[in-house]
Coordinates of C-alpha atoms in Angstrom, one line a residue:
M1 CA -18.4 27.2 -11.3
A2 CA -19.4 23.6 -9.9
V3 CA -17.4 22.8 -6.6
G4 CA -15.3 19.9 -8.7
D5 CA -13.2 23.0 -9.7
G6 CA -11.3 23.2 -6.7
G7 CA -9.4 20.5 -7.5
G8 CA -7.4 21.7 -10.3
G9 CA -10.5 23.4 -13.1
G10 CA -11.1 26.6 -13.4
V11 CA -8.8 29.8 -13.0
R12 CA -5.4 29.7 -11.6
R13 CA -4.1 32.2 -9.4
R14 CA 0.0 33.2 -9.0
G15 CA 1.1 31.8 -6.1
C16 CA 1.1 29.7 -3.4
G17 CA -2.6 29.8 -3.7
C18 CA -3.6 28.8 -0.4
S19 CA -6.9 30.8 0.4
K20 CA -9.9 29.0 2.2
E21 CA -11.5 28.2 -1.2
D22 CA -8.4 26.2 -2.2
F23 CA -9.0 23.9 0.5
F24 CA -13.1 23.4 1.7
P25 CA -14.6 25.0 -1.9
E26 CA -17.5 23.1 -0.8
E27 CA -20.9 24.8 -0.4
S28 CA -21.3 22.1 3.0
F29 CA -18.0 24.8 4.1
S30 CA -19.1 27.8 3.2
S31 CA -19.6 29.5 5.7
W32 CA -21.0 28.7 9.6
E33 CA -24.9 28.3 9.2
A34 CA -23.7 25.9 5.8
Y35 CA -22.2 23.4 7.9
R36 CA -24.5 23.2 10.8
R37 CA -27.1 22.5 7.6
A38 CA -24.1 20.2 6.4
L39 CA -24.3 18.6 10.5
R40 CA -28.0 17.9 10.2
S41 CA -27.3 16.4 7.2
T42 CA -25.0 13.6 8.3
G43 CA -27.2 10.5 8.4
A44 CA -29.5 11.0 4.9
R45 CA -25.5 11.7 3.5
L46 CA -24.1 9.1 5.5
A47 CA -27.4 6.5 3.9
D48 CA -26.3 8.2 0.8
R49 CA -22.4 8.1 0.3
L50 CA -22.6 3.5 1.7
T51 CA -24.5 2.8 -1.3
A52 CA -22.6 5.1 -3.3
R53 CA -20.4 3.3 -6.4
S54 CA -18.2 5.3 -9.0
L55 CA -18.3 4.8 -12.6
D56 CA -14.8 3.6 -14.1
A57 CA -15.2 6.4 -16.9
T58 CA -15.6 9.0 -13.7
E59 CA -13.2 8.0 -12.0
L60 CA -10.9 8.3 -15.6
H61 CA -11.6 11.0 -17.1
E62 CA -13.7 13.7 -14.4
V63 CA -12.1 13.2 -11.6
R64 CA -8.8 12.7 -13.3
A65 CA -9.4 15.7 -15.0
R66 CA -9.6 17.9 -11.0
S67 CA -6.1 18.4 -11.5
G68 CA -5.6 20.3 -13.9
A69 CA -2.4 19.8 -15.9
D70 CA -1.7 16.0 -17.1
M71 CA 0.5 13.7 -16.2
K72 CA 2.6 12.6 -18.8
R73 CA 2.7 8.6 -20.3
D74 CA 6.3 7.4 -20.5
L75 CA 6.7 4.3 -18.1
T76 CA 7.0 1.2 -19.8
W77 CA 7.3 -2.4 -18.5
W78 CA 10.8 -2.3 -18.1
D79 CA 10.3 1.1 -16.2
L80 CA 7.2 -0.5 -13.4
A81 CA 9.5 -4.1 -12.9
W82 CA 12.2 -2.4 -11.9
F83 CA 9.9 0.4 -9.5
G84 CA 8.5 -3.3 -8.4
V85 CA 12.1 -4.5 -7.1
G86 CA 13.2 -0.6 -5.9
A87 CA 9.6 -0.5 -4.4
V88 CA 9.6 -3.6 -2.3
I89 CA 13.6 -4.7 -1.7
G90 CA 14.5 -2.7 1.5
A91 CA 14.4 -2.5 4.6
G92 CA 12.3 -5.3 5.3
I93 CA 14.3 -8.5 4.2
F94 CA 17.5 -6.1 6.1
V95 CA 16.5 -5.3 8.9
L96 CA 13.4 -7.4 9.6
T97 CA 15.1 -10.8 8.4
G98 CA 17.8 -10.8 11.5
Q99 CA 14.6 -9.2 14.1
E100 CA 12.6 -12.2 12.9
A101 CA 15.0 -14.9 12.6
R102 CA 16.1 -14.5 15.9
N103 CA 13.2 -13.7 18.5
A104 CA 10.5 -15.6 16.6
V105 CA 10.7 -17.7 13.6
G106 CA 14.0 -19.5 13.9
P107 CA 15.8 -20.6 10.2
A108 CA 11.8 -21.2 9.2
V109 CA 12.0 -17.8 9.0
V110 CA 13.3 -19.3 4.5
I111 CA 9.1 -20.5 4.7
S112 CA 7.9 -17.3 6.9
Y113 CA 9.1 -15.8 3.2
V114 CA 7.1 -18.2 1.1
V115 CA 4.2 -17.8 3.1
S116 CA 4.3 -13.9 3.0
G117 CA 5.4 -13.9 -1.3
V118 CA 2.5 -16.7 -1.9
S119 CA -0.2 -13.8 -0.4
A120 CA 2.2 -10.8 -2.1
M121 CA 1.4 -12.5 -5.4
L122 CA -1.9 -13.7 -5.0
S123 CA -3.2 -9.6 -4.6
V124 CA -0.6 -8.9 -7.0
F125 CA -3.2 -10.3 -9.1
C126 CA -6.0 -8.6 -8.0
Y127 CA -4.7 -5.3 -8.0
T128 CA -3.2 -5.8 -11.8
E129 CA -6.9 -6.7 -13.2
F130 CA -8.0 -3.1 -11.7
A131 CA -4.4 -1.2 -12.7
V132 CA -5.1 -2.2 -16.4
E133 CA -8.7 -1.8 -16.6
I134 CA -8.8 1.8 -14.9
P135 CA -5.6 3.3 -14.9
V136 CA -5.0 6.4 -12.6
A137 CA -3.6 7.6 -9.8
G138 CA -5.5 6.1 -7.5
G139 CA -4.6 2.3 -6.7
S140 CA -7.2 0.5 -5.0
F141 CA -8.3 3.9 -3.1
A142 CA -9.9 4.4 -6.7
Y143 CA -10.5 -0.1 -7.2
L144 CA -12.5 -0.1 -3.9
R145 CA -15.1 3.7 -4.8
V146 CA -15.7 1.5 -8.7
E147 CA -16.2 -2.0 -7.0
L148 CA -17.4 -1.3 -3.4
G149 CA -18.8 2.5 -2.5
D150 CA -17.2 6.1 -1.3
F151 CA -17.3 5.7 3.0
M152 CA -15.2 1.6 2.0
A153 CA -12.9 3.5 -0.3
F154 CA -13.1 6.3 2.2
V155 CA -11.4 3.7 5.5
A156 CA -9.1 2.2 2.9
A157 CA -7.8 5.9 1.6
G158 CA -7.4 6.3 5.2
N159 CA -5.3 3.6 5.2
I160 CA -2.9 3.7 2.3
L161 CA -2.3 6.8 3.4
L162 CA -0.9 5.1 7.2
E163 CA 1.0 2.0 4.9
Y164 CA 3.3 5.3 3.2
C165 CA 4.1 6.8 6.1
I166 CA 4.9 4.2 8.1
G167 CA 6.4 2.1 5.6
G168 CA 8.6 5.2 4.4
A169 CA 9.8 5.8 8.1
A170 CA 10.2 2.4 8.3
V171 CA 12.4 2.2 5.7
A172 CA 14.0 5.8 7.0
R173 CA 14.9 4.5 10.2
A174 CA 16.5 1.3 9.1
W175 CA 18.7 3.5 6.6
T176 CA 20.4 5.3 9.7
S177 CA 21.0 1.9 11.1
Y178 CA 23.3 0.7 8.1
F179 CA 24.7 3.4 7.6
A180 CA 26.0 3.1 11.0
T181 CA 27.1 0.1 10.6
L182 CA 29.0 1.3 7.3
L183 CA 30.7 3.9 9.0
N184 CA 31.6 1.5 12.7
H185 CA 28.8 2.6 14.6
H186 CA 25.8 1.7 16.9
P187 CA 22.5 3.1 15.1
N188 CA 22.2 4.7 18.5
D189 CA 25.2 6.3 18.2
F190 CA 23.3 9.0 15.2
R191 CA 20.2 9.3 16.7
I192 CA 19.7 11.9 19.9
H193 CA 18.1 9.9 23.3
A194 CA 15.3 11.5 24.4
A195 CA 14.6 10.2 27.7
S196 CA 11.7 12.1 28.8
L197 CA 9.4 10.1 25.9
A198 CA 8.2 6.6 25.8
A199 CA 10.7 4.3 24.9
D200 CA 9.3 3.9 21.4
Y201 CA 9.6 7.3 20.7
S202 CA 12.7 8.5 22.6
R203 CA 15.3 7.8 19.9
L204 CA 14.9 11.3 17.1
D205 CA 16.5 10.4 13.8
P206 CA 17.6 13.5 12.3
I207 CA 19.4 11.2 9.7
A208 CA 15.7 9.9 8.3
V209 CA 14.8 13.4 8.3
A210 CA 17.8 14.3 6.2
V211 CA 17.0 11.4 3.6
I212 CA 13.5 12.4 3.6
A213 CA 14.4 15.6 2.7
I214 CA 16.3 14.9 -0.3
I215 CA 14.3 12.1 -1.8
C216 CA 10.4 14.9 -1.8
L217 CA 13.1 16.3 -3.9
L218 CA 14.1 13.6 -6.4
S219 CA 10.2 12.9 -6.6
V220 CA 8.6 16.5 -7.0
L221 CA 11.3 16.5 -10.5
S222 CA 9.8 14.3 -13.5
T223 CA 8.6 10.7 -12.4
K224 CA 10.9 9.4 -15.7
A225 CA 13.8 11.1 -14.1
S226 CA 13.6 9.4 -10.8
S227 CA 12.5 5.7 -12.8
R228 CA 16.1 5.8 -14.6
F229 CA 17.8 7.1 -10.9
N230 CA 16.0 4.0 -9.4
Y231 CA 16.8 1.1 -12.6
V232 CA 20.7 2.2 -11.8
L233 CA 21.1 2.3 -8.6
S234 CA 17.7 -0.6 -8.9
V235 CA 20.9 -3.3 -10.9
L236 CA 23.3 -2.4 -8.8
H237 CA 21.6 -3.6 -5.7
V238 CA 20.4 -6.9 -7.1
A239 CA 24.5 -6.7 -8.3
V240 CA 24.9 -6.5 -4.3
I241 CA 22.7 -9.3 -3.8
A242 CA 24.2 -12.2 -5.8
F243 CA 27.2 -10.8 -3.8
I244 CA 25.4 -11.2 -0.5
I245 CA 24.2 -14.4 -1.9
V246 CA 27.0 -15.8 -3.5
A247 CA 29.9 -14.6 -0.9
G248 CA 27.8 -16.5 1.7
L249 CA 27.8 -19.3 1.1
T250 CA 31.4 -20.1 0.7
K251 CA 30.6 -20.2 4.9
A252 CA 28.1 -21.8 5.2
D253 CA 27.4 -24.9 7.7
A254 CA 24.9 -26.7 6.5
A255 CA 24.4 -27.3 10.2
N256 CA 23.0 -24.0 11.8
L257 CA 20.2 -24.9 9.6
T258 CA 18.8 -28.1 10.1
R259 CA 20.1 -28.5 14.0
D260 CA 17.0 -26.7 15.2
F261 CA 14.7 -26.1 11.6
M262 CA 11.7 -25.0 12.8
P263 CA 12.8 -23.7 17.3
Y264 CA 9.3 -21.9 18.0
G265 CA 6.9 -24.2 15.9
P266 CA 4.3 -23.6 13.3
R267 CA 3.0 -20.8 15.1
G268 CA 6.4 -18.7 15.1
V269 CA 6.5 -19.2 11.0
F270 CA 2.7 -17.3 10.4
A271 CA 3.5 -14.6 13.1
A272 CA 6.8 -13.9 11.7
S273 CA 4.9 -14.0 8.1
A274 CA 2.9 -12.0 9.0
V275 CA 5.5 -9.3 10.1
L276 CA 8.1 -10.2 6.9
F277 CA 5.0 -9.3 4.7
F278 CA 6.7 -5.7 5.3
A279 CA 8.8 -6.7 3.0
Y280 CA 6.5 -6.8 0.2
I281 CA 5.1 -3.5 0.8
G282 CA 5.7 -1.6 -1.7
F283 CA 4.2 -3.7 -5.8
D284 CA 0.8 -1.4 -4.2
A285 CA 2.4 1.9 -5.0
V286 CA 3.3 0.8 -8.7
S287 CA -0.2 0.6 -9.9
T288 CA -0.7 4.0 -8.9
M289 CA 2.0 5.1 -11.7
A290 CA -0.5 3.4 -14.3
E291 CA -2.5 6.6 -15.1
E292 CA 1.6 7.1 -16.5
T293 CA 2.0 4.2 -18.6
R294 CA 2.3 4.4 -21.8
D295 CA 0.4 0.8 -23.1
P296 CA -1.2 -0.1 -19.5
A297 CA -2.7 -3.4 -20.7
R298 CA 1.5 -4.7 -21.7
D299 CA 3.2 -2.8 -19.1
I300 CA 1.5 -3.7 -15.9
P301 CA 1.2 -6.9 -15.9
V302 CA 4.3 -7.7 -16.6
G303 CA 6.2 -4.9 -14.7
L304 CA 4.1 -5.8 -11.7
V305 CA 4.2 -9.9 -11.4
G306 CA 7.8 -10.2 -13.1
A307 CA 8.6 -7.6 -10.2
M308 CA 7.3 -9.8 -7.6
A309 CA 8.5 -13.2 -9.0
L310 CA 12.0 -12.2 -9.0
T311 CA 11.1 -10.1 -5.4
T312 CA 10.5 -13.8 -3.9
A313 CA 12.8 -15.9 -5.0
L314 CA 16.0 -13.4 -4.0
Y315 CA 13.6 -13.2 -0.4
C316 CA 14.6 -16.6 0.0
A317 CA 17.8 -16.7 -1.5
L318 CA 18.6 -14.7 1.6
A319 CA 16.7 -15.9 4.4
V320 CA 18.4 -19.2 3.8
T321 CA 21.8 -17.9 2.6
L322 CA 21.9 -15.7 6.7
C323 CA 20.5 -19.2 8.2
L324 CA 23.5 -20.9 6.9
M325 CA 26.2 -18.3 7.8
V326 CA 24.9 -17.8 11.1
P327 CA 22.9 -20.0 14.2
Y328 CA 20.0 -17.8 14.3
G329 CA 20.7 -17.0 17.8
E330 CA 23.2 -15.1 17.3
I331 CA 21.8 -12.9 14.3
D332 CA 22.3 -9.2 15.4
P333 CA 18.6 -8.5 15.1
D334 CA 19.7 -4.4 13.4
A335 CA 22.5 -4.7 11.0
P336 CA 22.2 -9.1 10.5
F337 CA 24.5 -9.4 6.8
S338 CA 26.6 -7.0 7.5
V339 CA 27.6 -7.8 10.9
A340 CA 27.3 -11.8 9.5
F341 CA 30.1 -11.3 7.1
A342 CA 31.7 -9.3 9.5
D343 CA 31.8 -12.7 12.7
R344 CA 33.1 -15.1 9.3
G345 CA 36.1 -13.1 8.8
M346 CA 35.3 -11.3 5.5
G347 CA 35.0 -7.9 7.8
W348 CA 35.5 -5.4 4.2
A349 CA 32.1 -7.2 3.2
K350 CA 30.1 -6.1 5.7
Y351 CA 31.2 -2.2 4.0
V352 CA 29.9 -4.0 0.2
V353 CA 26.3 -5.5 2.0
A354 CA 25.8 -1.9 4.4
F355 CA 26.3 0.3 0.5
G356 CA 23.9 -2.4 -1.0
A357 CA 21.3 -2.5 1.5
L358 CA 21.4 2.0 1.1
K359 CA 21.1 1.9 -2.2
G360 CA 18.2 -0.9 -1.8
M361 CA 16.2 1.1 0.9
T362 CA 17.5 4.8 -1.0
T363 CA 14.7 2.9 -4.3
V364 CA 12.1 2.0 -1.4
L365 CA 11.9 5.8 0.1
L366 CA 12.0 6.8 -4.3
V367 CA 9.3 4.1 -5.1
S368 CA 7.2 5.5 -1.7
A369 CA 6.9 8.7 -2.7
V370 CA 5.9 8.7 -6.0
G371 CA 3.3 5.8 -4.5
Q372 CA 2.2 8.0 -2.0
A373 CA 2.0 11.6 -3.6
R374 CA -0.7 9.2 -5.8
Y375 CA -2.9 8.4 -4.1
L376 CA -3.4 11.3 -2.5
T377 CA -4.0 12.6 -4.9
H378 CA -6.3 10.5 -6.3
I379 CA -8.1 11.0 -3.0
A380 CA -7.9 15.0 -3.4
R381 CA -9.8 14.5 -6.7
T382 CA -12.7 13.0 -4.6
H383 CA -12.6 16.1 -2.6
M384 CA -12.1 13.8 1.0
M385 CA -9.4 15.6 1.6
P386 CA -8.6 18.8 0.7
P387 CA -8.6 19.6 -3.5
W388 CA -5.1 21.7 -3.1
L389 CA -3.2 18.2 -2.5
A390 CA -4.8 17.3 -6.6
R391 CA -3.2 19.7 -7.9
V392 CA -0.4 18.8 -10.7
H393 CA 2.3 21.3 -11.6
P394 CA 2.4 21.6 -15.4
G395 CA 6.0 22.1 -15.4
T396 CA 7.0 19.2 -14.1
G397 CA 3.7 17.0 -14.5
T398 CA 4.1 15.8 -10.8
P399 CA 2.0 16.5 -8.0
V400 CA 4.1 18.4 -6.0
N401 CA 1.5 19.4 -3.6
A402 CA 0.9 16.0 -2.4
T403 CA 4.2 15.2 -2.2
V404 CA 6.1 17.5 0.2
A405 CA 2.7 16.7 2.2
M406 CA 3.5 13.2 2.1
L407 CA 6.7 13.5 3.1
L408 CA 6.4 16.2 5.4
A409 CA 4.1 13.2 7.7
T410 CA 6.9 10.7 7.0
A411 CA 9.8 12.4 8.2
V412 CA 7.6 13.2 11.1
I413 CA 6.9 9.9 12.7
A414 CA 10.3 8.7 10.9
F415 CA 11.7 10.9 13.4
F416 CA 10.1 9.7 16.8
T417 CA 9.1 6.3 15.9
D418 CA 11.0 2.8 16.2
L419 CA 11.0 0.4 13.7
N420 CA 9.4 -2.3 15.6
V421 CA 6.3 -0.2 16.4
L422 CA 6.0 0.2 12.2
S423 CA 7.0 -3.0 10.9
N424 CA 3.4 -4.4 12.6
L425 CA 1.1 -1.9 12.6
L426 CA 2.3 -0.9 8.5
S427 CA 1.5 -5.3 8.5
I428 CA -2.3 -4.5 9.2
S429 CA -2.8 -1.6 7.0
T430 CA -1.7 -3.5 4.8
L431 CA -3.6 -6.6 4.6
F432 CA -6.8 -5.1 5.3
I433 CA -6.6 -3.5 2.2
F434 CA -5.2 -5.8 0.1
M435 CA -8.3 -8.4 1.1
L436 CA -11.0 -5.2 0.9
V437 CA -9.1 -5.1 -2.8
A438 CA -9.8 -9.0 -3.7
V439 CA -13.3 -8.6 -2.4
A440 CA -13.4 -5.8 -4.6
L441 CA -12.1 -7.9 -7.2
L442 CA -15.0 -10.7 -6.7
V443 CA -17.6 -8.1 -6.9
R444 CA -16.6 -6.7 -10.0
R445 CA -16.4 -10.3 -11.5
Y446 CA -19.8 -11.4 -10.7
Y447 CA -21.7 -7.6 -10.4
V448 CA -23.1 -5.2 -12.5
S449 CA -25.8 -2.5 -11.4
G450 CA -28.6 -3.1 -13.4
E451 CA -28.2 -6.0 -14.5
T452 CA -27.2 -8.6 -12.6
S453 CA -31.0 -10.0 -10.8
R454 CA -31.4 -9.9 -7.5
A455 CA -31.4 -13.4 -6.6
D456 CA -27.8 -13.6 -8.2
R457 CA -26.9 -10.2 -6.0
N458 CA -27.7 -12.0 -3.0
R459 CA -26.3 -15.5 -3.6
L460 CA -23.1 -12.8 -4.1
A461 CA -23.8 -11.8 -0.7
A462 CA -24.1 -14.7 0.4
C463 CA -21.1 -16.2 -0.8
I464 CA -19.4 -13.2 0.2
A465 CA -20.2 -13.1 3.0
A466 CA -19.5 -16.6 3.7
I467 CA -15.5 -16.7 2.6
L468 CA -15.0 -13.8 4.7
A469 CA -17.0 -15.0 8.0
S470 CA -14.8 -18.8 7.1
S471 CA -11.8 -16.6 7.0
V472 CA -11.8 -14.6 9.9
A473 CA -13.2 -17.7 12.1
T474 CA -10.2 -19.2 10.8
A475 CA -7.6 -16.7 12.4
T476 CA -9.7 -16.1 15.3
C477 CA -8.9 -20.1 16.1
W478 CA -5.0 -19.5 15.2
G479 CA -4.4 -16.4 17.1
L480 CA -6.8 -18.1 20.5
D481 CA -4.2 -20.5 20.2
R482 CA -7.3 -23.2 20.9
G483 CA -5.1 -26.4 21.2
G484 CA -6.1 -29.0 18.3
W485 CA -7.2 -29.6 15.0
V486 CA -11.3 -29.6 15.8
P487 CA -11.9 -25.9 14.7
Y488 CA -10.3 -26.1 11.4
A489 CA -12.3 -29.0 10.6
V490 CA -15.0 -26.9 10.7
T491 CA -13.6 -23.2 8.8
V492 CA -11.2 -24.2 6.4
P493 CA -13.9 -26.5 4.8
A494 CA -16.7 -24.2 5.0
W495 CA -14.3 -22.0 3.4
L496 CA -14.1 -23.8 0.8
A497 CA -18.0 -24.6 0.7
A498 CA -18.5 -20.8 0.0
T499 CA -16.1 -19.9 -2.6
A500 CA -17.2 -23.7 -4.0
S501 CA -20.8 -22.1 -3.7
L502 CA -19.6 -18.8 -5.3
W503 CA -18.2 -20.2 -8.9
A504 CA -21.4 -23.1 -9.3
L505 CA -24.4 -21.2 -8.1
V506 CA -22.9 -17.4 -9.2
P507 CA -23.2 -16.1 -12.9
Q508 CA -20.0 -14.2 -13.8
A509 CA -21.8 -10.6 -14.8
R510 CA -18.7 -9.1 -16.4
A511 CA -15.4 -10.2 -18.5
P512 CA -12.1 -8.6 -18.1
K513 CA -11.2 -7.5 -20.8
L514 CA -8.1 -6.7 -22.0
W515 CA -6.4 -8.7 -18.9
G516 CA -8.0 -11.3 -16.5
V517 CA -7.5 -12.9 -12.7
P518 CA -7.6 -16.5 -13.1
M519 CA -9.5 -19.2 -11.8
V520 CA -12.2 -16.6 -10.5
P521 CA -12.9 -17.0 -7.9
W522 CA -10.3 -19.5 -6.5
L523 CA -7.7 -17.1 -6.2
P524 CA -8.8 -13.5 -4.8
S525 CA -10.9 -16.0 -2.8
A526 CA -7.3 -17.8 -2.0
S527 CA -6.6 -13.7 -1.8
I528 CA -9.0 -13.0 1.1
A529 CA -8.5 -15.6 2.7
I530 CA -4.2 -15.9 3.9
N531 CA -4.8 -11.7 4.3
V532 CA -7.2 -12.1 7.1
F533 CA -5.0 -15.6 8.6
L534 CA -2.3 -13.0 8.8
L535 CA -4.0 -10.7 10.2
G536 CA -4.8 -13.4 13.0
S537 CA -1.0 -13.8 13.9
I538 CA -0.1 -10.0 14.7
D539 CA -0.4 -8.7 18.6
S540 CA -3.0 -7.4 19.6
K541 CA -0.8 -4.1 20.2
S542 CA -0.8 -3.4 16.9
F543 CA -4.7 -3.9 16.4
M544 CA -5.1 -1.2 19.0
R545 CA -3.1 1.6 17.6
F546 CA -5.1 0.1 14.4
G547 CA -8.6 0.7 16.0
I548 CA -7.6 4.4 17.0
W549 CA -6.3 5.8 13.6
T550 CA -9.6 4.6 12.3
A551 CA -11.6 5.5 14.8
A552 CA -9.5 9.0 14.2
L553 CA -10.5 8.5 10.1
L554 CA -14.4 8.1 10.8
V555 CA -14.5 11.3 12.9
Y556 CA -12.8 13.2 10.7
Y557 CA -15.0 11.8 7.5
L558 CA -18.1 12.7 9.6
F559 CA -17.2 15.9 9.9
V560 CA -15.2 17.3 7.2
G561 CA -14.6 14.2 4.5
L562 CA -18.3 13.0 3.6
H563 CA -19.5 16.9 3.1
A564 CA -16.6 17.4 0.7
S565 CA -17.7 14.7 -0.9
Y566 CA -21.1 14.7 -1.1
D567 CA -21.4 18.2 -2.6
T568 CA -18.7 17.1 -5.2
A569 CA -20.1 13.8 -5.6
K570 CA -23.9 16.7 -6.3
A571 CA -21.9 18.8 -8.5
L572 CA -20.3 16.7 -10.8
A573 CA -24.1 14.6 -11.2
A574 CA -25.6 18.5 -12.0
D575 CA -22.9 19.4 -13.9
A576 CA -23.6 15.9 -16.4
V577 CA -27.5 16.6 -16.5
A578 CA -26.8 20.3 -17.5
G579 CA -23.9 18.3 -19.7
K580 CA -27.0 16.2 -21.6
V581 CA -29.4 19.0 -21.6
E582 CA -27.1 21.4 -23.7
D583 CA -26.2 18.4 -26.0
G584 CA -30.2 18.2 -26.8
D585 CA -30.4 21.8 -27.0
A586 CA -27.0 22.4 -29.7
K587 CA -28.7 23.7 -32.2
T588 CA -31.0 26.1 -30.7
S589 CA -28.4 27.5 -27.7
A590 CA -24.8 27.7 -27.0
P591 CA -23.2 26.5 -24.1
P592 CA -22.8 29.1 -21.1
M593 CA -19.2 30.4 -21.1

């Protein structure tokens, strides 16, 4: 049996299937001596994986087949659109709006939402082209494997998993906050204070864990059933948002918005944008459902772009409403909308708001659970993670093992960690991944192995390097708070020149087959620039945590993931060669059993 069979091919054993072969079936882990030989070859294997790129067909067929059963194709653009709304509108708008408006940006929080929304929409376009052409459960992990190679895909994969765990944990803790408001309690009344732990990790949240467990059960039963549940809750949620806007504007005071619109200056606007980007996270989960979509070429663009446009409009309207109701310095950071209505004499309305927020956060958790399990499934199909996690249950058509594993990790994080720590760290991971996807789109359009000339390839590499360098320089100048406009008069024109050079000097090597991002290279280059710029507005402690996590990923990769994926790739190549031999010799010999 080939190494790749560990994900789901071959003979199935009854029971839970938790032997060593389910987790480490590769040759490198067959014995301690084999593992020592693999470690001695780490340098050569790393060099191989750094340059190895997957193919669209490989991701669509060979890799997907390692899950055994197929996922059911029964989602439409309507399902995707409501999944998009359900995935995005949750803890970000109902919690972080108040936190950032009060402490970082003031009424200009609406501008922060616009900046974050533009960045998210640019990323939506990049994701959509990939999702249409490579409709698999792996999402950005699969896209990066095809265009940037195995190693970069793994670094992104680890951050994708972190993004989903942290995002789910943050929403679960926010769920507790609004549940407490609904019962006229402070959120900490429902949390256990462990005084011996650090302040950011000392409020233990058992309600968040219980909510995650219920969501886990729903998400493993059926994707279509989850879609219907999400649709009903999302429609109710949008109705509550409409109520908040209309009822809130009846209590509006224009002076609250205009008296001190930007108290923290432009720096506060962009610092808040970096954190509020958390409010837009979730749409990438919809791209992981491409494998379960009936007509990806039609359904994915309509569903993703439509959901993001609606979400951005609602966010801006909600932010304006909140700042019109309450002076920014009096906004409650835990449950801003509920408390705002109570303070304006509409105490009954806070229950409507809290109930609506709970529904919204429930849908976010559900879509996150569906998306993160599919990411992990596809990563495990490549054997960068144990292939046991890649199995799809033949009855439900869902990845049960991956769903339970991810939500168990999410529950542990939600139990301990404060929302502020989670939101900042989450934004770093997400912005980093979105930047890589934009780079991958440029590579996809301008480079085809065996067709692009060496000169064009070198010009492409130079232009992308210049786009990244100028974007990083702009973000660094902003992050270091160097006064004056002179640095930007150098870095911004450098970005423009690099993008224009790519547009004028390098011919596109590939045209999209079904649906393509408009204004290439300008749109993906702008996505790179704005994502990197927002990274420059995040605090240093979050970058330290991000660095520690990335270092841990590299350790895992060098000691486990590298060798497992190397063996799997070699086995797949050997199977392909054997298949060609069998096809060519079909008249004289039968294929081996």
